[in-house]
Amino acid sequence: MADGEVKQSTAESTAYDRNDLPELLPIYYKRLFPYGPYYKWLSYGGVKKSYFHNREFSFTLKDDIYIRYQSFSDQSEMEKEIQRVMPYKIDIGAVFSHKPKDHKTVKPGAFQAQEKELVFDIDMTDYDDVRNCCSGANICEKCWPLMVIAIKIVDRALRDDFGFDHRLWVYSGRRGVHCWVCDESTRQLSQTARTAIAEYLSVVKGGESQTKKVTLRDPMHPSLKEALKTMSRHVDQYLFQQQDILGTEDRLKKVLQLFPDPGLREILKEDADKGGDSKDIWERWMKTVKSEKERDNMKKCPYPLVEVMFQYCYPRLDVNVSKGVNHLLKSPFCIHPKTGRVCVPIDVEDVDNFDPFAVPTISTLCKEIDEYKEQPGKENEVQPGTKRKVQDYQKTSLRKSVETFNKFVKGLSVMWRGKMIENSDQKGDF
């Protein structure tokens, strides 16, 4: 890539043609979709026999035909139906009291959503008021760090503040990320509890008409202090270099509007007028704010610069997605029909190196399978140290993503074994 060139993703990828989907989807769903671990995940080890039977799926077909309340008895039936209808998009819903496909035969009011993973949806469009590089469906390497910061902050809070162990992060295939929290206790949360967790993680509040969207109180909540540590590690690279938030007169004016005290705002404006880049101005502002605090002038707004960081960097969650037990969310490993990219799991431990522009498209994957087959001796190759044939996903750039997913499912299996042993012990008491 040439110096100064910025990788960018638009609504449509130039390497992918949506018109090819009818030809590519049969290959993908037959040879690459990871049905085995996918079924293990959503059946949760079969601890509850009806759990998978009562899970809702929805399909979006060609020409935006939308079908809800799909359900399957086992992995085989799910595979066959997906390969029969070739959905352009798959969404996963709740576990109901009855099989979703039989919902019309159930008495009114008896068909109820009972359980579902706690989910989070973070979309780059919700940051449009603080992005200086892109807007709408577009993302680039200058704004993608917002998703990295969001994953780090939310994942730490879910793990440390709530004790949730099983968290699956997934790239949406276009401009955002999803999180599935899969602990048994989490799947049984009420709508009230889900709302409370989502609100706990919501700091940036207010619609388009509201300028200042973050207000912090003293003392700062411990969770927000941890979030600040994460954001601080990205400030220099993201805010000052990639977004250059104080680099133009309009950007400077926009930030200054976030300071409610007109006196402080005027002092900071004078600091900025002394020149320098975004980092130079910010460092002068830090000295000024420190001086004002020492004079006891910051009682009404104790964290003015921190509030700017939170407004520009803190995760922006779609609370409505998280609070509803009956809300559907795009499935991992489905294809985003507008970009052709796979909705791949993200390794949180290596999130800094996740590149959304390197996520394979369905076109790329199908091409890789063909190219692999053409190599001498590769068609019937076996996995090292085994007699098992190399699986098709291992022949493509989807391999790492499937391995990340397998690692997550393997982590869940510890919970399943414990639950099955517990159930066995209870049966032995009778």
Short mmCIF file of C-alpha atoms in Angstrom, two decimals:
data_model
loop_
_atom_site.label_atom_id
_atom_site.label_comp_id
_atom_site.label_asym_id
_atom_site.label_seq_id
_atom_site.Cartn_x
_atom_site.Cartn_y
_atom_site.Cartn_z
CA MET A 1 0.00 0.00 0.00
CA ALA A 2 1.39 3.41 -0.95
CA ASP A 3 2.46 5.90 1.71
CA GLY A 4 -0.47 7.94 2.98
CA GLU A 5 -3.03 5.57 1.49
CA VAL A 6 -5.77 4.55 3.91
CA LYS A 7 -7.48 1.18 3.70
CA GLN A 8 -11.20 1.73 3.49
CA SER A 9 -14.27 -0.44 3.28
CA THR A 10 -17.46 0.83 1.71
CA ALA A 11 -20.93 -0.71 1.57
CA GLU A 12 -19.80 -2.81 -1.37
CA SER A 13 -16.43 -4.52 -1.67
CA THR A 14 -14.73 -4.15 -5.05
CA ALA A 15 -13.49 -7.76 -4.83
CA TYR A 16 -17.00 -9.13 -4.43
CA ASP A 17 -20.06 -9.12 -6.64
CA ARG A 18 -23.38 -9.75 -4.90
CA ASN A 19 -24.76 -11.22 -8.11
CA ASP A 20 -22.40 -14.17 -7.59
CA LEU A 21 -24.03 -15.19 -4.28
CA PRO A 22 -26.44 -17.77 -5.78
CA GLU A 23 -23.43 -19.63 -7.19
CA LEU A 24 -21.12 -19.18 -4.19
CA LEU A 25 -23.47 -19.89 -1.29
CA PRO A 26 -23.97 -23.60 -2.16
CA ILE A 27 -20.19 -24.07 -2.02
CA TYR A 28 -19.85 -22.16 1.24
CA TYR A 29 -22.73 -23.86 3.03
CA LYS A 30 -21.72 -27.32 1.87
CA ARG A 31 -17.97 -27.13 2.37
CA LEU A 32 -17.05 -24.30 4.75
CA PHE A 33 -19.79 -23.48 7.26
CA PRO A 34 -18.67 -25.00 10.63
CA TYR A 35 -21.86 -26.91 11.45
CA GLY A 36 -20.25 -29.15 14.08
CA PRO A 37 -19.00 -26.53 16.57
CA TYR A 38 -21.93 -24.28 15.67
CA TYR A 39 -24.40 -26.96 16.75
CA LYS A 40 -22.37 -27.75 19.89
CA TRP A 41 -22.49 -24.09 20.83
CA LEU A 42 -26.23 -23.57 20.38
CA SER A 43 -27.22 -26.92 21.93
CA TYR A 44 -24.92 -26.31 24.92
CA GLY A 45 -23.76 -29.88 25.03
CA GLY A 46 -27.27 -31.30 25.00
CA VAL A 47 -27.60 -30.77 28.77
CA LYS A 48 -31.22 -29.79 28.13
CA LYS A 49 -32.55 -32.04 25.36
CA SER A 50 -35.10 -29.52 24.09
CA TYR A 51 -32.71 -26.56 24.11
CA PHE A 52 -31.72 -26.69 20.45
CA HIS A 53 -35.17 -27.88 19.30
CA ASN A 54 -36.73 -24.74 20.74
CA ARG A 55 -34.18 -22.27 19.37
CA GLU A 56 -35.42 -19.78 16.79
CA PHE A 57 -33.53 -19.07 13.60
CA SER A 58 -34.55 -16.62 10.93
CA PHE A 59 -33.44 -16.60 7.30
CA THR A 60 -33.21 -13.75 4.84
CA LEU A 61 -33.39 -15.16 1.33
CA LYS A 62 -32.73 -13.68 -2.07
CA ASP A 63 -34.77 -10.53 -2.85
CA ASP A 64 -35.00 -9.80 0.91
CA ILE A 65 -37.56 -12.53 1.60
CA TYR A 66 -37.59 -12.86 5.41
CA ILE A 67 -38.59 -16.07 7.21
CA ARG A 68 -38.90 -16.23 11.02
CA TYR A 69 -39.56 -19.05 13.48
CA GLN A 70 -37.33 -21.66 11.87
CA SER A 71 -36.22 -24.48 14.18
CA PHE A 72 -34.50 -27.84 13.84
CA SER A 73 -34.42 -31.11 15.75
CA ASP A 74 -30.69 -31.71 15.33
CA GLN A 75 -27.54 -30.74 13.43
CA SER A 76 -28.42 -32.87 10.41
CA GLU A 77 -31.81 -31.23 9.91
CA MET A 78 -30.26 -27.78 10.29
CA GLU A 79 -27.57 -28.55 7.72
CA LYS A 80 -30.03 -29.88 5.19
CA GLU A 81 -32.37 -26.91 5.51
CA ILE A 82 -29.63 -24.31 5.27
CA GLN A 83 -28.23 -26.03 2.20
CA ARG A 84 -31.72 -26.26 0.71
CA VAL A 85 -32.79 -22.61 1.09
CA MET A 86 -29.32 -20.97 0.86
CA PRO A 87 -30.03 -17.99 3.15
CA TYR A 88 -28.32 -14.72 2.32
CA LYS A 89 -28.38 -13.99 6.05
CA ILE A 90 -28.97 -16.03 9.21
CA ASP A 91 -30.18 -14.54 12.49
CA ILE A 92 -30.30 -16.34 15.85
CA GLY A 93 -33.13 -15.75 18.30
CA ALA A 94 -34.29 -16.99 21.67
CA VAL A 95 -34.98 -20.44 23.08
CA PHE A 96 -38.78 -20.65 23.33
CA SER A 97 -41.21 -22.66 25.41
CA HIS A 98 -42.17 -24.63 22.28
CA LYS A 99 -40.59 -25.37 18.92
CA PRO A 100 -40.70 -22.10 16.96
CA LYS A 101 -41.79 -23.89 13.77
CA ASP A 102 -44.90 -25.03 15.69
CA HIS A 103 -45.75 -21.60 17.10
CA LYS A 104 -49.02 -21.34 15.15
CA THR A 105 -50.34 -24.52 16.79
CA VAL A 106 -49.69 -23.28 20.34
CA LYS A 107 -52.38 -21.54 22.36
CA PRO A 108 -52.11 -17.72 22.32
CA GLY A 109 -49.86 -16.50 25.10
CA ALA A 110 -48.27 -19.92 25.69
CA PHE A 111 -45.50 -19.43 23.13
CA GLN A 112 -42.90 -17.45 25.09
CA ALA A 113 -39.21 -16.63 24.75
CA GLN A 114 -37.53 -18.17 27.79
CA GLU A 115 -33.77 -17.88 27.39
CA LYS A 116 -31.17 -16.25 25.20
CA GLU A 117 -27.56 -15.19 25.35
CA LEU A 118 -26.94 -11.64 26.55
CA VAL A 119 -25.90 -9.86 23.36
CA PHE A 120 -24.31 -6.54 22.49
CA ASP A 121 -24.27 -4.72 19.17
CA ILE A 122 -21.72 -1.95 18.56
CA ASP A 123 -22.08 -0.20 15.20
CA MET A 124 -19.62 2.32 13.78
CA THR A 125 -22.45 4.54 12.50
CA ASP A 126 -23.20 5.47 16.12
CA TYR A 127 -19.84 7.24 16.21
CA ASP A 128 -20.48 9.42 13.16
CA ASP A 129 -20.53 12.59 15.27
CA VAL A 130 -16.94 11.97 16.41
CA ARG A 131 -15.38 10.37 13.31
CA ASN A 132 -13.38 12.73 11.11
CA CYS A 133 -12.58 10.16 8.42
CA CYS A 134 -15.74 8.22 7.49
CA SER A 135 -19.49 8.16 7.96
CA GLY A 136 -22.38 5.78 7.44
CA ALA A 137 -21.42 2.31 6.21
CA ASN A 138 -17.81 3.25 5.56
CA ILE A 139 -14.95 2.27 7.84
CA CYS A 140 -11.20 2.75 7.51
CA GLU A 141 -8.07 2.02 9.48
CA LYS A 142 -8.32 5.48 11.05
CA CYS A 143 -11.64 4.77 12.79
CA TRP A 144 -11.52 0.97 13.28
CA PRO A 145 -9.59 1.49 16.58
CA LEU A 146 -12.98 2.56 18.02
CA MET A 147 -14.11 -1.06 17.74
CA VAL A 148 -10.87 -2.31 19.31
CA ILE A 149 -11.33 0.08 22.25
CA ALA A 150 -14.98 -0.95 22.60
CA ILE A 151 -14.16 -4.66 22.67
CA LYS A 152 -11.45 -4.16 25.30
CA ILE A 153 -13.63 -2.01 27.57
CA VAL A 154 -16.83 -4.08 27.36
CA ASP A 155 -15.04 -7.43 27.56
CA ARG A 156 -13.13 -6.40 30.70
CA ALA A 157 -16.32 -5.16 32.37
CA LEU A 158 -18.25 -8.33 31.51
CA ARG A 159 -15.41 -10.48 32.83
CA ASP A 160 -14.34 -8.55 35.94
CA ASP A 161 -17.42 -6.57 36.99
CA PHE A 162 -20.01 -9.28 36.30
CA GLY A 163 -17.97 -12.49 36.33
CA PHE A 164 -19.14 -13.70 32.91
CA ASP A 165 -16.71 -16.33 31.60
CA HIS A 166 -17.97 -17.23 28.12
CA ARG A 167 -17.91 -14.24 25.76
CA LEU A 168 -17.88 -14.61 21.98
CA TRP A 169 -16.94 -11.52 19.95
CA VAL A 170 -17.86 -11.49 16.26
CA TYR A 171 -17.14 -9.07 13.42
CA SER A 172 -20.44 -8.10 11.81
CA GLY A 173 -19.02 -8.36 8.30
CA ARG A 174 -19.40 -4.68 7.57
CA ARG A 175 -19.01 -1.90 10.14
CA GLY A 176 -19.33 -3.22 13.67
CA VAL A 177 -19.00 -6.01 16.21
CA HIS A 178 -21.31 -8.23 18.25
CA CYS A 179 -20.80 -9.95 21.59
CA TRP A 180 -22.57 -13.12 22.77
CA VAL A 181 -22.35 -13.78 26.53
CA CYS A 182 -23.14 -17.45 26.97
CA ASP A 183 -22.87 -18.37 30.66
CA GLU A 184 -25.89 -20.38 31.82
CA SER A 185 -26.90 -17.76 34.40
CA THR A 186 -26.61 -15.05 31.75
CA ARG A 187 -28.91 -16.84 29.31
CA GLN A 188 -31.59 -16.91 32.00
CA LEU A 189 -31.49 -13.17 32.77
CA SER A 190 -34.75 -11.23 32.74
CA GLN A 191 -35.30 -8.26 30.48
CA THR A 192 -34.92 -5.98 33.52
CA ALA A 193 -31.52 -7.46 34.36
CA ARG A 194 -30.34 -7.24 30.74
CA THR A 195 -31.39 -3.61 30.59
CA ALA A 196 -29.55 -2.87 33.84
CA ILE A 197 -26.31 -4.38 32.50
CA ALA A 198 -26.58 -2.48 29.21
CA GLU A 199 -27.28 0.77 31.06
CA TYR A 200 -24.33 0.13 33.38
CA LEU A 201 -22.12 0.00 30.28
CA SER A 202 -23.69 3.11 28.71
CA VAL A 203 -21.90 6.40 29.35
CA VAL A 204 -22.39 8.33 26.11
CA LYS A 205 -26.01 9.47 26.17
CA GLY A 206 -28.11 11.88 24.14
CA GLY A 207 -29.41 12.22 20.59
CA GLU A 208 -28.08 14.10 17.60
CA SER A 209 -29.31 17.43 18.95
CA GLN A 210 -27.28 17.08 22.16
CA THR A 211 -23.69 18.33 21.97
CA LYS A 212 -22.24 17.20 25.29
CA LYS A 213 -23.08 13.54 25.85
CA VAL A 214 -20.84 12.56 28.78
CA THR A 215 -21.01 13.83 32.36
CA LEU A 216 -18.72 12.25 34.97
CA ARG A 217 -19.06 12.59 38.73
CA ASP A 218 -16.43 12.63 41.45
CA PRO A 219 -15.33 10.12 42.60
CA MET A 220 -15.17 8.28 39.30
CA HIS A 221 -16.67 4.77 39.30
CA PRO A 222 -13.98 2.02 39.37
CA SER A 223 -15.27 0.55 36.09
CA LEU A 224 -14.89 3.93 34.39
CA LYS A 225 -11.36 4.24 35.77
CA GLU A 226 -10.53 0.93 34.09
CA ALA A 227 -12.11 2.16 30.85
CA LEU A 228 -10.02 5.32 31.09
CA LYS A 229 -6.85 3.23 31.36
CA THR A 230 -7.78 1.45 28.14
CA MET A 231 -8.61 4.66 26.30
CA SER A 232 -5.44 6.35 27.53
CA ARG A 233 -3.35 3.69 25.82
CA HIS A 234 -4.98 4.66 22.49
CA VAL A 235 -5.15 8.45 22.88
CA ASP A 236 -1.88 9.36 21.18
CA GLN A 237 -2.29 7.06 18.17
CA TYR A 238 -6.04 7.32 17.73
CA LEU A 239 -7.21 10.77 18.90
CA PHE A 240 -4.12 12.80 17.99
CA GLN A 241 -2.66 11.02 14.96
CA GLN A 242 -5.48 9.15 13.23
CA GLN A 243 -8.38 11.51 14.05
CA ASP A 244 -6.37 14.70 14.72
CA ILE A 245 -9.26 16.02 16.82
CA LEU A 246 -7.77 19.48 17.34
CA GLY A 247 -6.04 19.80 13.98
CA THR A 248 -8.45 22.18 12.22
CA GLU A 249 -10.45 25.20 13.32
CA ASP A 250 -13.75 23.34 12.93
CA ARG A 251 -12.55 20.32 14.91
CA LEU A 252 -11.14 22.52 17.65
CA LYS A 253 -14.42 24.45 17.88
CA LYS A 254 -16.34 21.17 18.11
CA VAL A 255 -14.24 19.97 21.06
CA LEU A 256 -14.38 23.32 22.85
CA GLN A 257 -18.18 23.12 22.82
CA LEU A 258 -17.89 20.14 25.18
CA PHE A 259 -16.63 22.35 28.02
CA PRO A 260 -19.67 23.81 29.83
CA ASP A 261 -17.73 26.43 31.79
CA PRO A 262 -17.31 29.52 29.51
CA GLY A 263 -14.32 30.72 31.54
CA LEU A 264 -12.42 27.46 31.11
CA ARG A 265 -13.46 27.31 27.47
CA GLU A 266 -11.91 30.74 26.85
CA ILE A 267 -8.64 29.79 28.57
CA LEU A 268 -8.40 26.58 26.54
CA LYS A 269 -9.09 28.51 23.33
CA GLU A 270 -6.15 30.80 24.16
CA ASP A 271 -3.96 27.75 24.75
CA ALA A 272 -4.94 26.34 21.36
CA ASP A 273 -4.20 29.64 19.62
CA LYS A 274 -0.54 29.24 20.60
CA GLY A 275 -0.25 26.68 17.80
CA GLY A 276 1.09 23.17 17.51
CA ASP A 277 -0.54 19.87 16.61
CA SER A 278 -3.35 18.08 18.46
CA LYS A 279 -0.97 16.50 20.96
CA ASP A 280 0.76 19.83 21.71
CA ILE A 281 -2.55 21.56 22.37
CA TRP A 282 -3.84 18.69 24.52
CA GLU A 283 -0.71 18.72 26.68
CA ARG A 284 -1.14 22.46 27.28
CA TRP A 285 -4.77 21.82 28.17
CA MET A 286 -3.73 19.19 30.71
CA LYS A 287 -1.48 21.71 32.47
CA THR A 288 -4.23 24.34 32.42
CA VAL A 289 -6.85 21.97 33.86
CA LYS A 290 -4.44 20.83 36.56
CA SER A 291 -3.78 24.46 37.49
CA GLU A 292 -7.52 25.23 37.61
CA LYS A 293 -8.11 22.21 39.85
CA GLU A 294 -5.42 23.38 42.25
CA ARG A 295 -7.32 26.65 42.50
CA ASP A 296 -10.47 24.67 43.30
CA ASN A 297 -12.22 25.90 40.15
CA MET A 298 -13.38 22.51 38.84
CA LYS A 299 -16.07 21.45 41.31
CA LYS A 300 -18.92 21.45 38.78
CA CYS A 301 -16.91 19.62 36.13
CA PRO A 302 -14.06 17.66 37.78
CA TYR A 303 -13.00 15.70 34.67
CA PRO A 304 -13.33 18.01 31.62
CA LEU A 305 -10.63 16.42 29.44
CA VAL A 306 -11.59 12.89 30.48
CA GLU A 307 -15.17 13.62 29.39
CA VAL A 308 -13.87 14.54 25.94
CA MET A 309 -11.99 11.23 25.76
CA PHE A 310 -15.13 9.33 26.80
CA GLN A 311 -17.29 11.14 24.24
CA TYR A 312 -14.82 10.39 21.45
CA CYS A 313 -13.77 6.86 22.42
CA TYR A 314 -16.12 5.11 24.86
CA PRO A 315 -18.29 2.23 23.51
CA ARG A 316 -21.70 3.17 22.17
CA LEU A 317 -24.10 0.27 22.68
CA ASP A 318 -27.48 -0.31 21.11
CA VAL A 319 -29.30 -0.92 24.39
CA ASN A 320 -32.44 -2.17 22.62
CA VAL A 321 -30.50 -5.11 21.19
CA SER A 322 -29.23 -6.13 24.63
CA LYS A 323 -32.38 -5.80 26.71
CA GLY A 324 -34.80 -7.90 24.67
CA VAL A 325 -34.90 -11.67 25.23
CA ASN A 326 -36.70 -12.04 21.91
CA HIS A 327 -34.29 -9.92 19.85
CA LEU A 328 -32.62 -11.63 16.89
CA LEU A 329 -28.95 -11.05 16.06
CA LYS A 330 -26.88 -11.91 13.01
CA SER A 331 -25.26 -15.33 13.27
CA PRO A 332 -21.52 -15.91 13.37
CA PHE A 333 -20.19 -17.35 10.09
CA CYS A 334 -23.03 -16.09 7.95
CA ILE A 335 -22.12 -13.94 4.94
CA HIS A 336 -22.81 -10.23 4.97
CA PRO A 337 -24.70 -9.94 1.68
CA LYS A 338 -23.56 -6.39 0.92
CA THR A 339 -19.84 -6.89 1.49
CA GLY A 340 -19.52 -10.64 0.97
CA ARG A 341 -17.41 -10.85 4.13
CA VAL A 342 -17.81 -13.66 6.66
CA CYS A 343 -19.00 -12.73 10.15
CA VAL A 344 -15.93 -14.16 11.84
CA PRO A 345 -15.18 -14.60 15.55
CA ILE A 346 -12.54 -12.25 16.97
CA ASP A 347 -9.76 -13.44 19.26
CA VAL A 348 -10.01 -10.90 22.11
CA GLU A 349 -6.47 -11.70 23.26
CA ASP A 350 -5.21 -10.57 19.85
CA VAL A 351 -7.80 -7.88 19.10
CA ASP A 352 -5.16 -5.22 18.36
CA ASN A 353 -4.12 -7.25 15.33
CA PHE A 354 -7.61 -7.98 14.02
CA ASP A 355 -7.91 -6.48 10.53
CA PRO A 356 -11.48 -6.14 9.18
CA PHE A 357 -10.06 -5.51 5.72
CA ALA A 358 -8.32 -8.90 5.76
CA VAL A 359 -11.52 -10.80 6.63
CA PRO A 360 -12.17 -13.08 3.66
CA THR A 361 -15.10 -12.68 1.33
CA ILE A 362 -17.06 -15.68 0.13
CA SER A 363 -15.55 -15.11 -3.32
CA THR A 364 -12.03 -15.37 -1.90
CA LEU A 365 -12.81 -18.54 0.04
CA CYS A 366 -14.30 -20.38 -2.91
CA LYS A 367 -11.31 -19.38 -5.03
CA GLU A 368 -8.91 -20.64 -2.33
CA ILE A 369 -10.61 -24.04 -2.27
CA ASP A 370 -10.19 -24.38 -6.04
CA GLU A 371 -6.55 -23.28 -5.93
CA TYR A 372 -5.77 -25.71 -3.11
CA LYS A 373 -7.30 -28.60 -5.03
CA GLU A 374 -5.13 -27.83 -8.04
CA GLN A 375 -1.91 -28.31 -6.06
CA PRO A 376 -0.32 -31.76 -6.62
CA GLY A 377 -1.20 -34.28 -3.90
CA LYS A 378 -3.42 -31.89 -1.98
CA GLU A 379 -6.88 -33.22 -2.83
CA ASN A 380 -6.71 -36.21 -0.43
CA GLU A 381 -4.21 -34.76 2.04
CA VAL A 382 -4.55 -35.87 5.68
CA GLN A 383 -3.97 -33.82 8.82
CA PRO A 384 -0.47 -34.33 10.31
CA GLY A 385 -0.34 -37.19 12.83
CA THR A 386 -3.85 -38.40 11.98
CA LYS A 387 -5.73 -40.32 9.33
CA ARG A 388 -8.37 -37.58 9.01
CA LYS A 389 -8.58 -35.67 5.77
CA VAL A 390 -7.77 -31.99 5.82
CA GLN A 391 -11.11 -30.22 6.17
CA ASP A 392 -12.08 -27.67 3.57
CA TYR A 393 -11.98 -24.68 5.92
CA GLN A 394 -8.35 -25.59 6.70
CA LYS A 395 -7.54 -25.03 3.05
CA THR A 396 -8.63 -21.39 3.22
CA SER A 397 -8.11 -18.12 5.08
CA LEU A 398 -11.13 -19.05 7.23
CA ARG A 399 -8.97 -21.46 9.20
CA LYS A 400 -7.89 -19.10 11.98
CA SER A 401 -11.47 -17.91 12.54
CA VAL A 402 -12.81 -21.45 12.89
CA GLU A 403 -9.99 -22.28 15.30
CA THR A 404 -10.93 -19.23 17.40
CA PHE A 405 -14.53 -20.45 17.44
CA ASN A 406 -13.48 -24.01 18.35
CA LYS A 407 -11.47 -22.62 21.26
CA PHE A 408 -14.54 -20.76 22.51
CA VAL A 409 -16.77 -23.85 22.22
CA LYS A 410 -14.16 -25.95 23.99
CA GLY A 411 -14.24 -23.45 26.86
CA LEU A 412 -18.00 -23.90 27.08
CA SER A 413 -17.62 -27.68 27.31
CA VAL A 414 -16.20 -27.33 30.84
CA MET A 415 -19.49 -25.76 31.89
CA TRP A 416 -21.47 -28.51 30.14
CA ARG A 417 -19.56 -31.31 31.87
CA GLY A 418 -20.09 -29.69 35.25
CA LYS A 419 -23.81 -29.36 34.62
CA MET A 420 -24.17 -32.96 33.42
CA ILE A 421 -22.34 -34.24 36.52
CA GLU A 422 -24.60 -32.10 38.70
CA ASN A 423 -27.70 -33.49 36.96
CA SER A 424 -26.39 -37.04 37.36
CA ASP A 425 -25.81 -36.54 41.10
CA GLN A 426 -29.34 -35.16 41.53
CA LYS A 427 -30.84 -38.21 39.83
CA GLY A 428 -28.87 -40.43 42.16
CA ASP A 429 -30.57 -38.89 45.18
CA PHE A 430 -33.93 -40.49 44.33
#
